[in-house]
Amino acid sequence: MTTAVGKVPRVSIGIAVYNGERFLSKNLDSLLAQTFLDYEIIICDNCSNDATEQICRSYATTDCRIRYHRNTENIGAPRNFNLAATLSRGEYFKWSAADDLCAPAMVERCVEVLDRRTDVVLCYPKTRLIDENGVAVEDYEDRLDIQLESPNWRLAHLLSKIRMCNAVFGLIRSSALKQTRLYGTYANSDLAFLAELALRGAFVELPETLFFRRTFELSAVKYRSPYERMAMFEPNRAGELSFPNWKLLLGFLSAIRRAPISWAQKLRCYVQMHIWLKRWRAGLSDDLVVAFQYFMRSRFGFDV
């Protein structure tokens, strides 16, 4: 069964890909094997220079649920992920990285929760990390089942527990998604995005392991430093001064300011930011050190 031409699907799955030929077919096969059938797949190809385009066009030709969009230039990973969300039409939305896998029941189980509970903005399953051969590395505990009523306590839970952002690959209520600013063009902006969602509703973690995230040396996680990762986020500005940790702080503060909650609740949320400052204050200092080194190198021509 496929979605009828012209019919708006209930679920949109956005794949943001750049040079993903190695794992893209396996990713698409896992999505096409979903037991929930009323969905579309939007592939946003970030001007790949490998066989990604050929793979995408081949799949799009054989299944009308797949829409393929190719950028004329590399716009950076965050903008490409955002484009996939912007092009989506479904009531619910899911991002997919080109090298990850989903169990057949993942979308169906998440839809069941979002259909049943209007207070939930994000539903995600448990995560298993796998290597380049698909072999299990570890079962990762996200600990982001956030079903607290108060926005400030949901934010506090997120700030204190989050590490890897596996939950962002769950199923998101599109009406809440469209109220956010999506991803920023700086490192770890998915943290600020999840904070925006948490301020708008609950997160539910499914007890089943249905998401398989590939993590190995070729994956984006190899970019340990937020400065090194600028090449992924802003290809035309790689090497420039960026202040990624300060931008992340401003992303959190902006998310609180724009949240659809009372000013009293916002003040409580601002207070909760002490959790983030305690965990990330070293990053703010690092930004200043990098800026000083950048200034000395560009102004006087030597490193300090």
GROMACS .gro file of C-alpha atoms in nm:
model
  304
    1MET     CA    1   0.000   0.000   0.000
    2THR     CA    2   0.121   0.353  -0.082
    3THR     CA    3  -0.014   0.696  -0.005
    4ALA     CA    4  -0.250   0.812  -0.279
    5VAL     CA    5  -0.111   1.081  -0.506
    6GLY     CA    6  -0.221   1.424  -0.384
    7LYS     CA    7  -0.331   1.296  -0.043
    8VAL     CA    8  -0.165   1.466   0.252
    9PRO     CA    9   0.011   1.195   0.456
   10ARG     CA   10  -0.026   1.171   0.832
   11VAL     CA   11   0.350   1.134   0.883
   12SER     CA   12   0.641   1.304   0.709
   13ILE     CA   13   0.993   1.163   0.735
   14GLY     CA   14   1.272   1.401   0.641
   15ILE     CA   15   1.612   1.259   0.544
   16ALA     CA   16   1.898   1.509   0.540
   17VAL     CA   17   2.191   1.356   0.353
   18TYR     CA   18   2.534   1.452   0.227
   19ASN     CA   19   2.754   1.191   0.058
   20GLY     CA   20   2.552   0.912   0.215
   21GLU     CA   21   2.599   0.642  -0.046
   22ARG     CA   22   2.742   0.392   0.200
   23PHE     CA   23   2.434   0.351   0.420
   24LEU     CA   24   2.150   0.540   0.247
   25SER     CA   25   1.991   0.233   0.085
   26LYS     CA   26   1.976   0.051   0.420
   27ASN     CA   27   1.825   0.359   0.580
   28LEU     CA   28   1.558   0.387   0.309
   29ASP     CA   29   1.482   0.016   0.324
   30SER     CA   30   1.422   0.038   0.700
   31LEU     CA   31   1.184   0.332   0.651
   32LEU     CA   32   0.998   0.167   0.364
   33ALA     CA   33   0.949  -0.141   0.585
   34GLN     CA   34   0.745   0.054   0.843
   35THR     CA   35   0.419  -0.110   0.950
   36PHE     CA   36   0.255   0.235   0.951
   37LEU     CA   37   0.190   0.309   0.586
   38ASP     CA   38   0.044   0.661   0.566
   39TYR     CA   39   0.367   0.857   0.531
   40GLU     CA   40   0.590   1.043   0.292
   41ILE     CA   41   0.969   1.055   0.275
   42ILE     CA   42   1.139   1.381   0.183
   43ILE     CA   43   1.507   1.344   0.092
   44CYS     CA   44   1.711   1.664   0.104
   45ASP     CA   45   2.041   1.602  -0.069
   46ASN     CA   46   2.298   1.862   0.031
   47CYS     CA   47   2.470   1.868  -0.310
   48SER     CA   48   2.640   1.530  -0.263
   49ASN     CA   49   2.926   1.440  -0.494
   50ASP     CA   50   2.905   1.062  -0.456
   51ALA     CA   51   2.632   0.818  -0.568
   52THR     CA   52   2.371   0.964  -0.332
   53GLU     CA   53   2.175   1.133  -0.612
   54GLN     CA   54   2.150   0.815  -0.818
   55ILE     CA   55   2.035   0.613  -0.517
   56CYS     CA   56   1.769   0.872  -0.428
   57ARG     CA   57   1.633   0.901  -0.780
   58SER     CA   58   1.615   0.523  -0.811
   59TYR     CA   59   1.409   0.490  -0.493
   60ALA     CA   60   1.187   0.790  -0.581
   61THR     CA   61   1.108   0.628  -0.917
   62THR     CA   62   0.985   0.308  -0.755
   63ASP     CA   63   0.781   0.453  -0.465
   64CYS     CA   64   0.556   0.757  -0.497
   65ARG     CA   65   0.583   0.829  -0.125
   66ILE     CA   66   0.942   0.948  -0.178
   67ARG     CA   67   1.015   1.307  -0.280
   68TYR     CA   68   1.371   1.398  -0.374
   69HIS     CA   69   1.513   1.751  -0.343
   70ARG     CA   70   1.873   1.828  -0.436
   71ASN     CA   71   2.036   2.151  -0.321
   72THR     CA   72   2.241   2.339  -0.579
   73GLU     CA   73   2.512   2.397  -0.318
   74ASN     CA   74   2.607   2.267   0.027
   75ILE     CA   75   2.399   2.477   0.268
   76GLY     CA   76   2.532   2.311   0.582
   77ALA     CA   77   2.379   2.030   0.787
   78PRO     CA   78   2.141   2.238   1.006
   79ARG     CA   79   1.983   2.424   0.715
   80ASN     CA   80   1.945   2.097   0.525
   81PHE     CA   81   1.769   1.934   0.822
   82ASN     CA   82   1.548   2.243   0.853
   83LEU     CA   83   1.464   2.228   0.484
   84ALA     CA   84   1.336   1.874   0.523
   85ALA     CA   85   1.104   1.991   0.800
   86THR     CA   86   0.989   2.292   0.597
   87LEU     CA   87   0.898   2.072   0.301
   88SER     CA   88   0.697   1.831   0.515
   89ARG     CA   89   0.317   1.813   0.505
   90GLY     CA   90   0.225   1.554   0.767
   91GLU     CA   91   0.051   1.590   1.101
   92TYR     CA   92   0.361   1.432   1.254
   93PHE     CA   93   0.724   1.467   1.150
   94LYS     CA   94   1.039   1.261   1.194
   95TRP     CA   95   1.398   1.343   1.102
   96SER     CA   96   1.623   1.064   0.983
   97ALA     CA   97   1.999   1.066   0.937
   98ALA     CA   98   2.107   0.875   0.627
   99ASP     CA   99   2.309   0.617   0.820
  100ASP     CA  100   2.060   0.527   1.096
  101LEU     CA  101   1.802   0.247   1.102
  102CYS     CA  102   1.450   0.211   1.240
  103ALA     CA  103   1.266  -0.105   1.343
  104PRO     CA  104   0.948  -0.168   1.139
  105ALA     CA  105   0.715  -0.076   1.426
  106MET     CA  106   0.884   0.251   1.524
  107VAL     CA  107   0.657   0.498   1.346
  108GLU     CA  108   0.340   0.305   1.429
  109ARG     CA  109   0.418   0.290   1.800
  110CYS     CA  110   0.498   0.662   1.812
  111VAL     CA  111   0.180   0.754   1.622
  112GLU     CA  112  -0.027   0.557   1.873
  113VAL     CA  113   0.106   0.773   2.157
  114LEU     CA  114   0.065   1.107   1.977
  115ASP     CA  115  -0.288   1.015   1.865
  116ARG     CA  116  -0.388   0.920   2.217
  117ARG     CA  117  -0.228   1.210   2.407
  118THR     CA  118  -0.255   1.565   2.277
  119ASP     CA  119  -0.022   1.690   2.552
  120VAL     CA  120   0.271   1.500   2.400
  121VAL     CA  121   0.485   1.682   2.143
  122LEU     CA  122   0.756   1.418   2.100
  123CYS     CA  123   0.754   1.039   2.122
  124TYR     CA  124   1.073   0.840   2.076
  125PRO     CA  125   1.186   0.479   2.136
  126LYS     CA  126   1.488   0.351   2.320
  127THR     CA  127   1.815   0.370   2.127
  128ARG     CA  128   2.075   0.109   2.041
  129LEU     CA  129   2.409   0.238   1.914
  130ILE     CA  130   2.551   0.030   1.628
  131ASP     CA  131   2.883   0.029   1.443
  132GLU     CA  132   2.950   0.056   1.071
  133ASN     CA  133   2.862  -0.312   1.024
  134GLY     CA  134   2.533  -0.284   1.212
  135VAL     CA  135   2.671  -0.465   1.518
  136ALA     CA  136   2.538  -0.344   1.853
  137VAL     CA  137   2.778  -0.125   2.052
  138GLU     CA  138   2.558  -0.042   2.349
  139ASP     CA  139   2.200   0.025   2.451
  140TYR     CA  140   2.193   0.395   2.528
  141GLU     CA  141   1.968   0.536   2.800
  142ASP     CA  142   1.842   0.880   2.694
  143ARG     CA  143   1.639   0.934   3.014
  144LEU     CA  144   1.420   1.195   2.846
  145ASP     CA  145   1.078   1.059   2.932
  146ILE     CA  146   0.954   1.403   3.041
  147GLN     CA  147   0.588   1.395   3.138
  148LEU     CA  148   0.590   1.671   3.400
  149GLU     CA  149   0.308   1.925   3.389
  150SER     CA  150   0.510   2.241   3.456
  151PRO     CA  151   0.724   2.380   3.168
  152ASN     CA  152   1.005   2.485   3.402
  153TRP     CA  153   1.038   2.135   3.548
  154ARG     CA  154   1.032   1.982   3.199
  155LEU     CA  155   1.314   2.218   3.104
  156ALA     CA  156   1.506   2.136   3.423
  157HIS     CA  157   1.479   1.763   3.350
  158LEU     CA  158   1.604   1.814   2.995
  159LEU     CA  159   1.898   2.031   3.101
  160SER     CA  160   2.010   1.788   3.370
  161LYS     CA  161   1.974   1.462   3.176
  162ILE     CA  162   2.047   1.527   2.811
  163ARG     CA  163   2.368   1.413   2.648
  164MET     CA  164   2.324   1.253   2.307
  165CYS     CA  165   2.020   1.392   2.127
  166ASN     CA  166   1.876   1.061   2.006
  167ALA     CA  167   1.526   1.176   2.100
  168VAL     CA  168   1.532   1.433   1.821
  169PHE     CA  169   1.493   1.143   1.577
  170GLY     CA  170   1.160   1.047   1.730
  171LEU     CA  171   0.817   1.150   1.602
  172ILE     CA  172   0.728   1.516   1.656
  173ARG     CA  173   0.389   1.685   1.649
  174SER     CA  174   0.413   1.919   1.349
  175SER     CA  175   0.202   2.192   1.507
  176ALA     CA  176   0.463   2.221   1.785
  177LEU     CA  177   0.755   2.183   1.545
  178LYS     CA  178   0.638   2.480   1.338
  179GLN     CA  179   0.641   2.704   1.647
  180THR     CA  180   1.014   2.651   1.695
  181ARG     CA  181   1.313   2.797   1.515
  182LEU     CA  182   1.432   2.446   1.429
  183TYR     CA  183   1.813   2.408   1.425
  184GLY     CA  184   2.059   2.692   1.457
  185THR     CA  185   2.382   2.706   1.256
  186TYR     CA  186   2.606   2.629   1.552
  187ALA     CA  187   2.720   2.321   1.741
  188ASN     CA  188   2.466   2.147   1.967
  189SER     CA  189   2.173   2.356   1.846
  190ASP     CA  190   1.962   2.039   1.868
  191LEU     CA  191   1.977   2.090   2.247
  192ALA     CA  192   1.809   2.429   2.216
  193PHE     CA  193   1.556   2.282   1.973
  194LEU     CA  194   1.460   2.008   2.220
  195ALA     CA  195   1.426   2.274   2.490
  196GLU     CA  196   1.180   2.459   2.267
  197LEU     CA  197   0.975   2.143   2.229
  198ALA     CA  198   0.987   2.062   2.601
  199LEU     CA  199   0.846   2.407   2.679
  200ARG     CA  200   0.547   2.319   2.459
  201GLY     CA  201   0.460   1.973   2.583
  202ALA     CA  202   0.559   1.633   2.716
  203PHE     CA  203   0.813   1.382   2.584
  204VAL     CA  204   0.728   1.009   2.596
  205GLU     CA  205   0.991   0.736   2.572
  206LEU     CA  206   0.871   0.400   2.440
  207PRO     CA  207   1.004   0.099   2.633
  208GLU     CA  208   1.106  -0.084   2.315
  209THR     CA  209   1.443  -0.047   2.141
  210LEU     CA  210   1.330   0.060   1.793
  211PHE     CA  211   1.597   0.312   1.689
  212PHE     CA  212   1.948   0.213   1.582
  213ARG     CA  213   2.194   0.498   1.562
  214ARG     CA  214   2.520   0.442   1.380
  215THR     CA  215   2.818   0.581   1.565
  216PHE     CA  216   3.172   0.525   1.444
  217GLU     CA  217   3.472   0.717   1.309
  218LEU     CA  218   3.300   0.827   0.986
  219SER     CA  219   2.997   0.962   1.170
  220ALA     CA  220   2.947   1.328   1.265
  221VAL     CA  221   3.030   1.245   1.627
  222LYS     CA  222   3.399   1.234   1.533
  223TYR     CA  223   3.392   1.615   1.531
  224ARG     CA  224   3.458   1.650   1.901
  225SER     CA  225   3.513   2.024   1.909
  226PRO     CA  226   3.228   2.267   1.831
  227TYR     CA  227   3.483   2.472   1.636
  228GLU     CA  228   3.579   2.176   1.417
  229ARG     CA  229   3.210   2.111   1.352
  230MET     CA  230   3.167   2.454   1.193
  231ALA     CA  231   3.265   2.292   0.863
  232MET     CA  232   2.942   2.092   0.886
  233PHE     CA  233   2.720   2.378   0.995
  234GLU     CA  234   2.849   2.673   0.792
  235PRO     CA  235   3.069   2.538   0.509
  236ASN     CA  236   3.145   2.885   0.377
  237ARG     CA  237   3.252   3.012   0.720
  238ALA     CA  238   3.466   2.725   0.843
  239GLY     CA  239   3.761   2.859   1.041
  240GLU     CA  240   3.592   3.188   1.127
  241LEU     CA  241   3.520   3.301   1.482
  242SER     CA  242   3.186   3.151   1.586
  243PHE     CA  243   3.124   3.153   1.967
  244PRO     CA  244   2.919   2.828   1.947
  245ASN     CA  245   2.867   2.788   2.323
  246TRP     CA  246   2.748   3.147   2.365
  247LYS     CA  247   2.512   3.098   2.070
  248LEU     CA  248   2.375   2.787   2.238
  249LEU     CA  249   2.311   2.984   2.557
  250LEU     CA  250   2.129   3.251   2.357
  251GLY     CA  251   1.933   2.973   2.184
  252PHE     CA  252   1.805   2.850   2.520
  253LEU     CA  253   1.718   3.201   2.637
  254SER     CA  254   1.539   3.274   2.311
  255ALA     CA  255   1.342   2.949   2.340
  256ILE     CA  256   1.221   3.053   2.685
  257ARG     CA  257   1.132   3.405   2.573
  258ARG     CA  258   0.919   3.281   2.283
  259ALA     CA  259   0.752   2.993   2.468
  260PRO     CA  260   0.368   3.013   2.492
  261ILE     CA  261   0.373   3.033   2.871
  262SER     CA  262   0.316   3.305   3.130
  263TRP     CA  263   0.588   3.547   3.235
  264ALA     CA  264   0.591   3.389   3.581
  265GLN     CA  265   0.662   3.052   3.419
  266LYS     CA  266   0.928   3.208   3.198
  267LEU     CA  267   1.106   3.350   3.501
  268ARG     CA  268   1.108   3.003   3.657
  269CYS     CA  269   1.258   2.867   3.335
  270TYR     CA  270   1.530   3.133   3.332
  271VAL     CA  271   1.618   3.028   3.688
  272GLN     CA  272   1.652   2.667   3.573
  273MET     CA  273   1.926   2.774   3.332
  274HIS     CA  274   2.167   2.749   3.627
  275ILE     CA  275   2.168   2.374   3.551
  276TRP     CA  276   2.304   2.435   3.203
  277LEU     CA  277   2.552   2.698   3.323
  278LYS     CA  278   2.690   2.455   3.579
  279ARG     CA  279   2.739   2.184   3.313
  280TRP     CA  280   2.855   2.406   3.025
  281ARG     CA  281   3.031   2.707   3.178
  282ALA     CA  282   3.370   2.570   3.068
  283GLY     CA  283   3.249   2.595   2.708
  284LEU     CA  284   3.169   2.964   2.751
  285SER     CA  285   3.523   3.022   2.877
  286ASP     CA  286   3.664   2.817   2.588
  287ASP     CA  287   3.487   3.046   2.341
  288LEU     CA  288   3.656   3.350   2.493
  289VAL     CA  289   3.997   3.180   2.487
  290VAL     CA  290   3.951   3.082   2.122
  291ALA     CA  291   3.844   3.439   2.041
  292PHE     CA  292   4.157   3.579   2.209
  293GLN     CA  293   4.380   3.336   2.021
  294TYR     CA  294   4.202   3.419   1.696
  295PHE     CA  295   4.256   3.792   1.755
  296MET     CA  296   4.626   3.752   1.838
  297ARG     CA  297   4.683   3.533   1.535
  298SER     CA  298   4.496   3.758   1.291
  299ARG     CA  299   4.624   4.088   1.439
  300PHE     CA  300   4.983   4.004   1.526
  301GLY     CA  301   5.047   3.682   1.336
  302PHE     CA  302   5.139   3.451   1.620
  303ASP     CA  303   4.971   3.189   1.843
  304VAL     CA  304   4.941   3.213   2.220
   0.00000   0.00000   0.00000
